[in-house]
Structure formats: structure tokens, C-alpha cells
Amino acid sequence: MSVQVLYFAGLKEALGRAGETVDLPADVATVGGLRDWLVEQGRGALAGAKNLRCAVNQEMANADAAIKAGDEVAFFPPVTGG
């Protein structure tokens, strides 16, 4: 299964990329599973990010949200404004 992963704000800077397309193993079927798999693949900034937010196909999602082939999954730290 292939998904598009996007990184924003500090994650983009820490990982040195805005996004990537990844081919996932069959046992990765949730946002949390994707995050854990990405950490195992060397994207440690995802593990260290506090209050990590995510979205699937531009809709806010939590770690147990299902993902499927062709989805866009975005990870970003909480945003503050002012």
C-alpha cells in the first residue's frame, strides 16, 4: 500500500523534507501504525514531537484512524498564533 506523507512546520525542518511517498507493509493500517513505522525507518523527529497532530485526506484524525492506499497523511506539531 502506498500513501503520501506530508510534514509541516518543525517536523519539515527536522526531517529535511516536506513529504514523501512510502510503500507500507501489510500490517500498517492506521495513522499510529504509520507513525511508528516511519520512526523505525529513521524519521525519529516524529517520535520526539509532543502533541503531534495528524490529518488523513485533509481531515483531522487520531492515531487509530484507518488509512488506505492512495491516502494523504499529514503530520504537524500544534500551531500557536498571536
PDB file of C-alpha atoms in Angstrom:
ATOM      1  CA  MET A   1       0.000   0.000   0.000  1.00  0.00           C
ATOM      2  CA  SER A   2       1.373   3.382  -0.995  1.00  0.00           C
ATOM      3  CA  VAL A   3       0.477   6.629   0.831  1.00  0.00           C
ATOM      4  CA  GLN A   4       1.622  10.236   0.550  1.00  0.00           C
ATOM      5  CA  VAL A   5       3.054  11.594   3.816  1.00  0.00           C
ATOM      6  CA  LEU A   6       3.372  15.345   4.407  1.00  0.00           C
ATOM      7  CA  TYR A   7       5.398  17.055   7.137  1.00  0.00           C
ATOM      8  CA  PHE A   8       4.783  20.608   8.346  1.00  0.00           C
ATOM      9  CA  ALA A   9       6.468  23.262  10.492  1.00  0.00           C
ATOM     10  CA  GLY A  10       9.227  21.964  12.779  1.00  0.00           C
ATOM     11  CA  LEU A  11       8.821  18.401  11.514  1.00  0.00           C
ATOM     12  CA  LYS A  12       9.546  19.543   7.963  1.00  0.00           C
ATOM     13  CA  GLU A  13      12.697  21.269   9.180  1.00  0.00           C
ATOM     14  CA  ALA A  14      13.829  18.387  11.408  1.00  0.00           C
ATOM     15  CA  LEU A  15      13.307  15.776   8.687  1.00  0.00           C
ATOM     16  CA  GLY A  16      14.665  17.945   5.881  1.00  0.00           C
ATOM     17  CA  ARG A  17      11.725  17.257   3.593  1.00  0.00           C
ATOM     18  CA  ALA A  18       8.159  18.420   3.062  1.00  0.00           C
ATOM     19  CA  GLY A  19       6.843  14.989   2.249  1.00  0.00           C
ATOM     20  CA  GLU A  20       7.351  11.620   0.654  1.00  0.00           C
ATOM     21  CA  THR A  21       5.512   8.705  -0.846  1.00  0.00           C
ATOM     22  CA  VAL A  22       6.005   5.484   1.097  1.00  0.00           C
ATOM     23  CA  ASP A  23       5.122   1.869   0.413  1.00  0.00           C
ATOM     24  CA  LEU A  24       3.864   0.362   3.653  1.00  0.00           C
ATOM     25  CA  PRO A  25       3.975  -3.235   4.831  1.00  0.00           C
ATOM     26  CA  ALA A  26       0.612  -5.001   5.022  1.00  0.00           C
ATOM     27  CA  ASP A  27       0.428  -4.758   8.826  1.00  0.00           C
ATOM     28  CA  VAL A  28       0.402  -0.924   8.842  1.00  0.00           C
ATOM     29  CA  ALA A  29      -3.242   0.161   8.627  1.00  0.00           C
ATOM     30  CA  THR A  30      -3.625   3.143  10.986  1.00  0.00           C
ATOM     31  CA  VAL A  31      -2.118   6.602  11.418  1.00  0.00           C
ATOM     32  CA  GLY A  32      -0.407   5.461  14.623  1.00  0.00           C
ATOM     33  CA  GLY A  33       0.997   2.410  12.868  1.00  0.00           C
ATOM     34  CA  LEU A  34       2.284   4.640  10.074  1.00  0.00           C
ATOM     35  CA  ARG A  35       3.923   6.991  12.575  1.00  0.00           C
ATOM     36  CA  ASP A  36       5.596   4.074  14.389  1.00  0.00           C
ATOM     37  CA  TRP A  37       6.766   2.564  11.096  1.00  0.00           C
ATOM     38  CA  LEU A  38       8.206   5.915   9.967  1.00  0.00           C
ATOM     39  CA  VAL A  39      10.128   6.204  13.255  1.00  0.00           C
ATOM     40  CA  GLU A  40      11.537   2.700  12.690  1.00  0.00           C
ATOM     41  CA  GLN A  41      12.597   3.825   9.203  1.00  0.00           C
ATOM     42  CA  GLY A  42      14.657   6.699  10.600  1.00  0.00           C
ATOM     43  CA  ARG A  43      12.175   9.565  10.978  1.00  0.00           C
ATOM     44  CA  GLY A  44      12.890   9.948  14.709  1.00  0.00           C
ATOM     45  CA  ALA A  45      11.589  13.516  14.814  1.00  0.00           C
ATOM     46  CA  LEU A  46       8.076  12.039  14.747  1.00  0.00           C
ATOM     47  CA  ALA A  47       8.712  10.152  17.984  1.00  0.00           C
ATOM     48  CA  GLY A  48      10.071  13.223  19.754  1.00  0.00           C
ATOM     49  CA  ALA A  49       7.286  15.598  18.723  1.00  0.00           C
ATOM     50  CA  LYS A  50       4.997  16.469  21.616  1.00  0.00           C
ATOM     51  CA  ASN A  51       1.263  16.672  20.934  1.00  0.00           C
ATOM     52  CA  LEU A  52       1.749  15.576  17.336  1.00  0.00           C
ATOM     53  CA  ARG A  53      -1.311  16.296  15.208  1.00  0.00           C
ATOM     54  CA  CYS A  54      -2.312  14.455  12.067  1.00  0.00           C
ATOM     55  CA  ALA A  55      -4.794  14.565   9.250  1.00  0.00           C
ATOM     56  CA  VAL A  56      -5.933  12.000   6.698  1.00  0.00           C
ATOM     57  CA  ASN A  57      -7.013  13.434   3.363  1.00  0.00           C
ATOM     58  CA  GLN A  58      -7.097  16.923   4.932  1.00  0.00           C
ATOM     59  CA  GLU A  59      -9.384  15.937   7.819  1.00  0.00           C
ATOM     60  CA  MET A  60      -8.121  15.859  11.395  1.00  0.00           C
ATOM     61  CA  ALA A  61      -7.592  12.306  12.613  1.00  0.00           C
ATOM     62  CA  ASN A  62      -6.318  10.458  15.659  1.00  0.00           C
ATOM     63  CA  ALA A  63      -3.793   7.637  15.917  1.00  0.00           C
ATOM     64  CA  ASP A  64      -6.351   4.866  15.441  1.00  0.00           C
ATOM     65  CA  ALA A  65      -7.760   6.329  12.199  1.00  0.00           C
ATOM     66  CA  ALA A  66      -7.607   3.832   9.342  1.00  0.00           C
ATOM     67  CA  ILE A  67      -5.520   4.549   6.267  1.00  0.00           C
ATOM     68  CA  LYS A  68      -5.751   3.005   2.828  1.00  0.00           C
ATOM     69  CA  ALA A  69      -3.810   3.027  -0.410  1.00  0.00           C
ATOM     70  CA  GLY A  70      -3.651   6.465  -2.004  1.00  0.00           C
ATOM     71  CA  ASP A  71      -4.381   8.399   1.196  1.00  0.00           C
ATOM     72  CA  GLU A  72      -2.580  11.610   2.107  1.00  0.00           C
ATOM     73  CA  VAL A  73      -1.441  11.640   5.724  1.00  0.00           C
ATOM     74  CA  ALA A  74      -0.090  14.875   7.206  1.00  0.00           C
ATOM     75  CA  PHE A  75       1.837  15.233  10.471  1.00  0.00           C
ATOM     76  CA  PHE A  76       2.346  18.563  12.187  1.00  0.00           C
ATOM     77  CA  PRO A  77       3.017  19.969  15.631  1.00  0.00           C
ATOM     78  CA  PRO A  78       0.327  22.067  17.330  1.00  0.00           C
ATOM     79  CA  VAL A  79       0.184  25.584  15.944  1.00  0.00           C
ATOM     80  CA  THR A  80       0.085  28.690  18.062  1.00  0.00           C
ATOM     81  CA  GLY A  81      -0.814  32.099  16.867  1.00  0.00           C
ATOM     82  CA  GLY A  82      -0.922  35.596  18.043  1.00  0.00           C
TER      83      GLY A  82
END
